[in-house]
Short mmCIF file of C-alpha atoms in Angstrom, two decimals:
data_model
loop_
_atom_site.label_atom_id
_atom_site.label_comp_id
_atom_site.label_asym_id
_atom_site.label_seq_id
_atom_site.Cartn_x
_atom_site.Cartn_y
_atom_site.Cartn_z
CA UNK A 1 -159.71 -71.57 112.54
CA UNK A 2 -159.45 -71.48 108.74
CA UNK A 3 -155.86 -70.35 109.05
CA UNK A 4 -155.12 -73.26 111.39
CA UNK A 5 -156.71 -75.74 108.98
CA UNK A 6 -154.80 -74.31 106.01
CA UNK A 7 -151.56 -74.50 107.97
CA UNK A 8 -152.45 -78.03 109.01
CA UNK A 9 -153.08 -79.06 105.39
CA UNK A 10 -149.71 -77.68 104.31
CA UNK A 11 -148.01 -79.49 107.16
CA UNK A 12 -149.81 -82.77 106.44
CA UNK A 13 -148.85 -82.52 102.78
CA UNK A 14 -145.26 -81.92 103.84
CA UNK A 15 -145.38 -84.85 106.25
CA UNK A 16 -146.77 -87.22 103.61
CA UNK A 17 -144.25 -86.08 101.02
CA UNK A 18 -141.44 -86.45 103.54
CA UNK A 19 -142.48 -90.03 104.27
CA UNK A 20 -142.71 -91.04 100.62
CA UNK A 21 -139.60 -89.15 99.52
CA UNK A 22 -137.79 -90.88 102.37
CA UNK A 23 -138.94 -94.25 101.04
CA UNK A 24 -137.85 -93.32 97.51
CA UNK A 25 -134.43 -92.17 98.75
CA UNK A 26 -134.12 -95.47 100.62
CA UNK A 27 -134.76 -97.29 97.35
CA UNK A 28 -131.69 -95.60 95.87
CA UNK A 29 -129.55 -97.52 98.38
CA UNK A 30 -131.12 -100.92 97.60
CA UNK A 31 -128.65 -101.86 94.82
CA UNK A 32 -125.71 -101.47 97.24
CA UNK A 33 -126.90 -102.64 100.68
CA UNK A 34 -130.30 -104.13 99.87
CA UNK A 35 -133.65 -103.46 101.56
CA UNK A 36 -132.61 -105.25 104.76
CA UNK A 37 -129.49 -103.10 105.14
CA UNK A 38 -131.53 -99.93 104.60
CA UNK A 39 -134.18 -101.06 107.09
CA UNK A 40 -131.49 -101.80 109.69
CA UNK A 41 -130.15 -98.25 109.46
CA UNK A 42 -133.68 -96.87 109.48
CA UNK A 43 -134.62 -98.87 112.55
CA UNK A 44 -131.55 -97.52 114.34
CA UNK A 45 -132.55 -93.95 113.47
CA UNK A 46 -136.20 -94.52 114.46
CA UNK A 47 -135.21 -96.20 117.71
CA UNK A 48 -132.87 -93.37 118.63
CA UNK A 49 -135.52 -90.73 117.83
CA UNK A 50 -138.30 -92.47 119.77
CA UNK A 51 -136.14 -93.25 122.78
CA UNK A 52 -134.98 -89.63 122.88
CA UNK A 53 -138.51 -88.24 122.58
CA UNK A 54 -140.42 -90.86 124.57
CA UNK A 55 -137.75 -91.34 127.28
CA UNK A 56 -139.40 -94.54 128.56
CA UNK A 57 -138.59 -95.75 132.07
CA UNK A 58 -137.74 -99.29 131.06
CA UNK A 59 -137.21 -100.53 134.61
CA UNK A 60 -140.78 -99.62 135.51
CA UNK A 61 -142.26 -101.83 132.76
CA UNK A 62 -143.52 -105.12 134.22
CA UNK A 63 -143.25 -108.57 132.61
CA UNK A 64 -146.96 -108.46 131.72
CA UNK A 65 -146.53 -105.07 130.06
CA UNK A 66 -143.47 -106.24 128.13
CA UNK A 67 -145.44 -108.92 126.26
CA UNK A 68 -147.43 -106.55 123.99
CA UNK A 69 -144.39 -104.27 123.74
CA UNK A 70 -142.27 -107.14 122.40
CA UNK A 71 -145.09 -108.05 120.02
CA UNK A 72 -145.09 -104.47 118.78
CA UNK A 73 -141.30 -104.60 118.34
CA UNK A 74 -141.65 -107.74 116.21
CA UNK A 75 -144.30 -106.02 114.09
CA UNK A 76 -141.99 -103.02 113.57
CA UNK A 77 -139.18 -105.29 112.42
CA UNK A 78 -141.26 -107.35 109.98
CA UNK A 79 -143.43 -104.48 108.70
CA UNK A 80 -140.59 -102.29 107.54
CA UNK A 81 -138.49 -105.00 105.94
CA UNK A 82 -141.53 -106.42 104.11
CA UNK A 83 -142.56 -102.96 102.88
CA UNK A 84 -139.07 -102.00 101.69
CA UNK A 85 -138.55 -105.35 99.97
CA UNK A 86 -141.94 -104.90 98.29
CA UNK A 87 -140.90 -101.40 97.16
CA UNK A 88 -137.74 -102.92 95.69
CA UNK A 89 -139.75 -105.52 93.75
CA UNK A 90 -143.04 -103.87 92.71
CA UNK A 91 -142.42 -100.15 93.11
CA UNK A 92 -143.28 -97.49 95.68
CA UNK A 93 -146.85 -96.71 94.60
CA UNK A 94 -148.11 -100.30 94.52
CA UNK A 95 -146.30 -101.32 97.73
CA UNK A 96 -147.66 -98.40 99.78
CA UNK A 97 -151.19 -98.91 98.40
CA UNK A 98 -151.12 -102.59 99.36
CA UNK A 99 -149.85 -101.67 102.81
CA UNK A 100 -152.75 -99.24 103.29
CA UNK A 101 -155.14 -102.19 103.09
CA UNK A 102 -154.13 -103.04 106.67
CA UNK A 103 -155.77 -100.10 108.47
CA UNK A 104 -158.63 -100.12 105.98
CA UNK A 105 -159.35 -103.78 106.74
CA UNK A 106 -159.26 -103.18 110.49
CA UNK A 107 -161.67 -100.25 110.13
CA UNK A 108 -164.11 -102.18 107.95
CA UNK A 109 -164.02 -105.42 109.95
CA UNK A 110 -164.72 -103.50 113.17
CA UNK A 111 -167.94 -102.04 111.73
CA UNK A 112 -171.41 -103.42 111.10
CA UNK A 113 -172.57 -100.53 108.92
CA UNK A 114 -173.83 -100.87 105.36
CA UNK A 115 -171.60 -97.99 104.24
CA UNK A 116 -168.49 -99.84 105.38
CA UNK A 117 -169.67 -102.97 103.57
CA UNK A 118 -169.97 -100.87 100.40
CA UNK A 119 -166.44 -99.53 100.98
CA UNK A 120 -165.17 -103.09 101.27
CA UNK A 121 -167.04 -104.14 98.12
CA UNK A 122 -165.47 -101.21 96.27
CA UNK A 123 -161.95 -101.83 97.58
CA UNK A 124 -161.90 -105.59 96.93
CA UNK A 125 -162.10 -105.46 93.11
CA UNK A 126 -159.64 -102.55 93.14
CA UNK A 127 -157.14 -104.76 94.96
CA UNK A 128 -157.72 -107.54 92.43
CA UNK A 129 -157.23 -105.02 89.62
CA UNK A 130 -154.05 -103.68 91.22
CA UNK A 131 -152.56 -107.17 91.67
CA UNK A 132 -154.06 -108.72 88.53
CA UNK A 133 -152.07 -111.68 87.20
CA UNK A 134 -149.83 -110.81 84.27
CA UNK A 135 -146.74 -112.29 82.72
CA UNK A 136 -144.64 -109.70 84.54
CA UNK A 137 -146.44 -109.85 87.90
CA UNK A 138 -144.04 -110.18 90.83
CA UNK A 139 -146.13 -112.34 93.14
CA UNK A 140 -143.49 -112.30 95.89
CA UNK A 141 -143.45 -108.50 95.85
CA UNK A 142 -147.25 -108.37 96.00
CA UNK A 143 -147.23 -110.89 98.84
CA UNK A 144 -144.70 -108.83 100.78
CA UNK A 145 -146.85 -105.72 100.31
CA UNK A 146 -149.82 -107.64 101.71
CA UNK A 147 -147.63 -108.89 104.58
CA UNK A 148 -146.84 -105.25 105.37
CA UNK A 149 -150.62 -104.61 105.42
CA UNK A 150 -151.13 -107.50 107.86
CA UNK A 151 -148.34 -106.10 110.03
CA UNK A 152 -149.94 -102.65 110.04
CA UNK A 153 -153.27 -104.18 111.08
CA UNK A 154 -151.49 -106.08 113.87
CA UNK A 155 -149.73 -102.86 114.85
CA UNK A 156 -153.08 -101.11 115.30
CA UNK A 157 -154.44 -103.87 117.52
CA UNK A 158 -151.21 -104.31 119.50
CA UNK A 159 -150.82 -100.58 119.98
CA UNK A 160 -154.26 -100.46 121.55
CA UNK A 161 -153.13 -103.12 124.03
CA UNK A 162 -149.90 -101.24 124.72
CA UNK A 163 -151.88 -98.01 125.18
CA UNK A 164 -153.99 -99.64 127.86
CA UNK A 165 -150.90 -100.83 129.71
CA UNK A 166 -148.48 -97.93 129.36
CA UNK A 167 -149.08 -94.16 129.17
CA UNK A 168 -147.92 -91.84 126.41
CA UNK A 169 -145.13 -92.90 124.09
CA UNK A 170 -143.54 -95.31 126.57
CA UNK A 171 -144.69 -98.49 124.84
CA UNK A 172 -143.88 -97.45 121.28
CA UNK A 173 -140.53 -95.98 122.29
CA UNK A 174 -139.58 -99.19 124.10
CA UNK A 175 -140.74 -101.29 121.13
CA UNK A 176 -138.76 -99.16 118.67
CA UNK A 177 -135.69 -99.46 120.89
CA UNK A 178 -136.02 -103.26 121.05
CA UNK A 179 -136.52 -103.44 117.28
CA UNK A 180 -133.41 -101.32 116.78
CA UNK A 181 -131.42 -103.66 119.02
CA UNK A 182 -132.66 -106.71 117.09
CA UNK A 183 -131.44 -105.13 113.87
CA UNK A 184 -127.91 -104.53 115.19
CA UNK A 185 -126.62 -108.06 114.40
CA UNK A 186 -128.77 -108.26 111.26
CA UNK A 187 -127.49 -104.91 110.03
CA UNK A 188 -123.87 -105.71 110.89
CA UNK A 189 -124.04 -108.99 108.93
CA UNK A 190 -125.75 -107.36 105.94
CA UNK A 191 -123.38 -104.40 105.85
CA UNK A 192 -120.37 -106.73 106.27
CA UNK A 193 -121.38 -108.75 103.21
CA UNK A 194 -122.57 -105.68 101.30
CA UNK A 195 -120.20 -102.84 102.29
CA UNK A 196 -122.04 -99.54 101.98
CA UNK A 197 -120.71 -96.73 99.90
CA UNK A 198 -120.85 -93.24 101.35
CA UNK A 199 -123.79 -92.46 99.08
CA UNK A 200 -125.75 -95.58 100.08
CA UNK A 201 -125.21 -94.99 103.80
CA UNK A 202 -126.27 -91.36 103.34
CA UNK A 203 -129.44 -92.43 101.50
CA UNK A 204 -130.37 -94.81 104.33
CA UNK A 205 -129.76 -92.18 107.00
CA UNK A 206 -131.73 -89.58 105.07
CA UNK A 207 -134.56 -92.10 104.69
CA UNK A 208 -134.62 -92.61 108.45
CA UNK A 209 -134.83 -88.89 109.08
CA UNK A 210 -137.40 -88.13 106.35
CA UNK A 211 -139.65 -91.12 107.07
CA UNK A 212 -139.39 -91.12 110.88
CA UNK A 213 -138.13 -87.98 112.59
CA UNK A 214 -139.58 -85.32 110.27
CA UNK A 215 -143.13 -86.77 110.00
CA UNK A 216 -143.26 -87.32 113.75
CA UNK A 217 -142.34 -83.74 114.60
CA UNK A 218 -144.56 -82.28 111.88
CA UNK A 219 -147.54 -84.37 112.99
CA UNK A 220 -147.11 -83.22 116.57
CA UNK A 221 -147.61 -79.66 115.35
CA UNK A 222 -150.36 -80.59 112.88
CA UNK A 223 -152.53 -82.34 115.46
CA UNK A 224 -152.73 -79.08 117.39
CA UNK A 225 -154.47 -77.47 114.41
CA UNK A 226 -156.81 -80.04 112.84
CA UNK A 227 -159.20 -82.74 113.98
CA UNK A 228 -158.35 -86.43 114.08
CA UNK A 229 -160.95 -87.14 111.38
CA UNK A 230 -159.63 -84.45 109.04
CA UNK A 231 -156.08 -85.68 109.60
CA UNK A 232 -157.08 -89.26 108.77
CA UNK A 233 -158.94 -88.31 105.58
CA UNK A 234 -156.11 -86.11 104.33
CA UNK A 235 -153.42 -88.70 105.08
CA UNK A 236 -155.40 -91.29 103.12
CA UNK A 237 -153.86 -89.78 99.97
CA UNK A 238 -150.46 -91.26 100.89
CA UNK A 239 -150.71 -94.00 98.23
CA UNK A 240 -151.25 -91.29 95.60
CA UNK A 241 -148.27 -89.35 96.93
CA UNK A 242 -146.22 -92.57 96.86
CA UNK A 243 -147.15 -93.22 93.24
CA UNK A 244 -146.28 -89.65 92.24
CA UNK A 245 -142.96 -89.69 94.13
CA UNK A 246 -142.16 -93.08 92.61
CA UNK A 247 -142.78 -91.61 89.18
CA UNK A 248 -140.70 -88.45 89.71
CA UNK A 249 -137.81 -89.79 91.80
CA UNK A 250 -137.56 -93.43 90.72
CA UNK A 251 -139.12 -93.24 87.24
CA UNK A 252 -141.63 -95.93 88.19
CA UNK A 253 -144.61 -95.75 85.84
CA UNK A 254 -148.09 -97.05 86.61
CA UNK A 255 -150.74 -97.83 84.03
CA UNK A 256 -154.19 -96.18 83.88
CA UNK A 257 -155.84 -99.20 85.54
CA UNK A 258 -153.32 -99.05 88.39
CA UNK A 259 -154.10 -95.38 88.98
CA UNK A 260 -157.82 -96.19 88.92
CA UNK A 261 -157.36 -98.94 91.50
CA UNK A 262 -155.30 -96.67 93.76
CA UNK A 263 -157.98 -93.98 93.51
CA UNK A 264 -160.73 -96.42 94.49
CA UNK A 265 -158.78 -97.73 97.50
CA UNK A 266 -157.94 -94.20 98.67
CA UNK A 267 -161.58 -93.15 98.25
CA UNK A 268 -162.83 -96.18 100.21
CA UNK A 269 -160.44 -95.35 103.03
CA UNK A 270 -161.46 -91.67 103.05
CA UNK A 271 -165.18 -92.52 103.07
CA UNK A 272 -164.74 -95.03 105.89
CA UNK A 273 -163.00 -92.34 107.95
CA UNK A 274 -165.27 -89.44 107.01
CA UNK A 275 -168.41 -91.24 108.14
CA UNK A 276 -166.71 -93.43 110.73
CA UNK A 277 -168.59 -94.47 113.79
CA UNK A 278 -167.21 -95.90 116.99
CA UNK A 279 -166.75 -99.60 117.59
CA UNK A 280 -168.68 -101.16 120.42
CA UNK A 281 -165.51 -102.18 122.19
CA UNK A 282 -164.15 -98.67 122.45
CA UNK A 283 -163.40 -97.51 125.99
CA UNK A 284 -165.74 -94.77 127.07
CA UNK A 285 -164.44 -91.27 127.68
CA UNK A 286 -166.11 -88.15 128.89
CA UNK A 287 -168.54 -86.34 126.63
CA UNK A 288 -166.00 -83.55 126.20
CA UNK A 289 -163.47 -85.99 124.71
CA UNK A 290 -165.70 -88.47 122.94
CA UNK A 291 -166.21 -86.78 119.59
CA UNK A 292 -163.95 -87.92 116.80
CA UNK A 293 -163.99 -84.32 115.64
CA UNK A 294 -162.12 -83.10 118.71
CA UNK A 295 -158.46 -82.20 118.45
CA UNK A 296 -156.10 -84.94 119.53
CA UNK A 297 -153.80 -84.16 122.48
CA UNK A 298 -150.24 -84.39 121.23
CA UNK A 299 -148.35 -84.56 124.49
CA UNK A 300 -148.47 -88.36 124.38
CA UNK A 301 -148.13 -89.09 120.68
CA UNK A 302 -146.09 -92.11 119.72
CA UNK A 303 -144.53 -92.67 116.35
CA UNK A 304 -144.62 -95.78 114.33
CA UNK A 305 -145.57 -96.12 110.71
CA UNK A 306 -146.89 -93.82 107.99
CA UNK A 307 -150.25 -92.74 109.29
CA UNK A 308 -151.48 -92.53 112.87
CA UNK A 309 -153.58 -95.66 113.30
CA UNK A 310 -155.99 -94.01 115.68
CA UNK A 311 -156.59 -91.40 113.00
CA UNK A 312 -156.83 -93.76 110.07
CA UNK A 313 -159.48 -95.63 112.04
CA UNK A 314 -160.88 -92.98 114.40
CA UNK A 315 -163.72 -95.25 115.49
CA UNK A 316 -161.26 -97.01 117.76
CA UNK A 317 -161.04 -93.83 119.82
CA UNK A 318 -157.72 -94.85 121.37
CA UNK A 319 -157.14 -93.79 124.94
CA UNK A 320 -153.96 -94.16 126.90
CA UNK A 321 -153.61 -95.69 130.34
CA UNK A 322 -154.19 -92.31 131.91
CA UNK A 323 -157.40 -91.69 129.98
CA UNK A 324 -155.92 -89.27 127.45
CA UNK A 325 -156.91 -89.54 123.80
CA UNK A 326 -153.83 -90.68 121.89
CA UNK A 327 -152.53 -91.01 118.38
CA UNK A 328 -149.82 -93.09 116.76
CA UNK A 329 -147.60 -92.79 113.78
CA UNK A 330 -145.67 -95.65 112.41
CA UNK A 331 -142.21 -95.56 110.94
CA UNK A 332 -142.91 -96.17 107.30
#
């Protein structure tokens, strides 16, 4: 068991680094094709990966089931372009930290516990400190980072609805495919007006692989070795990884107060997960499956953005339409 956990930790570290390195590599293409052009290529890669892995039977999806799927597709489209534009304006570390407020907010708002209130009280001043007004503050970049957080929160809630309607990765795969289709005309227009160099196109493709395909496959293996709760706590360090990768790859420096704020937000997220309870609205499962400490079945994992939402907020105890415990990863 110790060997499995150690292997899981190494794999989670690799997954987190892959996601953030992918985002930093994407930033290298911004000066040539812009964040929207990079996101378009990334969405095409993510859509192709998810459709290949999920293999959804699109004809079997009813009109009622398509509604949350289309909502999820819209969230994918807005979330990634807002995050990447925020990265372009305020840097990788700050943008990813702001985005992490989405799942943290959903977790805290779903709880009535004093501990979660304390986590919120700790995180709130850290957010103010991180976005404190200064002469050089890019308010649009901060706003886009917060928009990405709102999108991630919406993703969590929408993915629960999709999970009730469609089994396995069907819903997320269909949503990623739709989002990729939406970005075809957008990407064509952007790349027509901003012709990509070979290097820029390569950066965007590498970003799609590192931030979508690699984390998805690694997490499938990781979730066989560690618990959902342990996964969620460990992956809470993504903002720290983002700040470090931003420093090393993009030479983006953060001040001591920024590092302090990131540490507080990461700690609040980790505490909320470590001592997480279950929301009242959670569907009931058998006693063998109910514990948040149980391993998550990976046969029906669906990929979306950065950290599996069901693991960031394990109290939601997501179940799929067939009663299986599920997880989700978003395409960050």
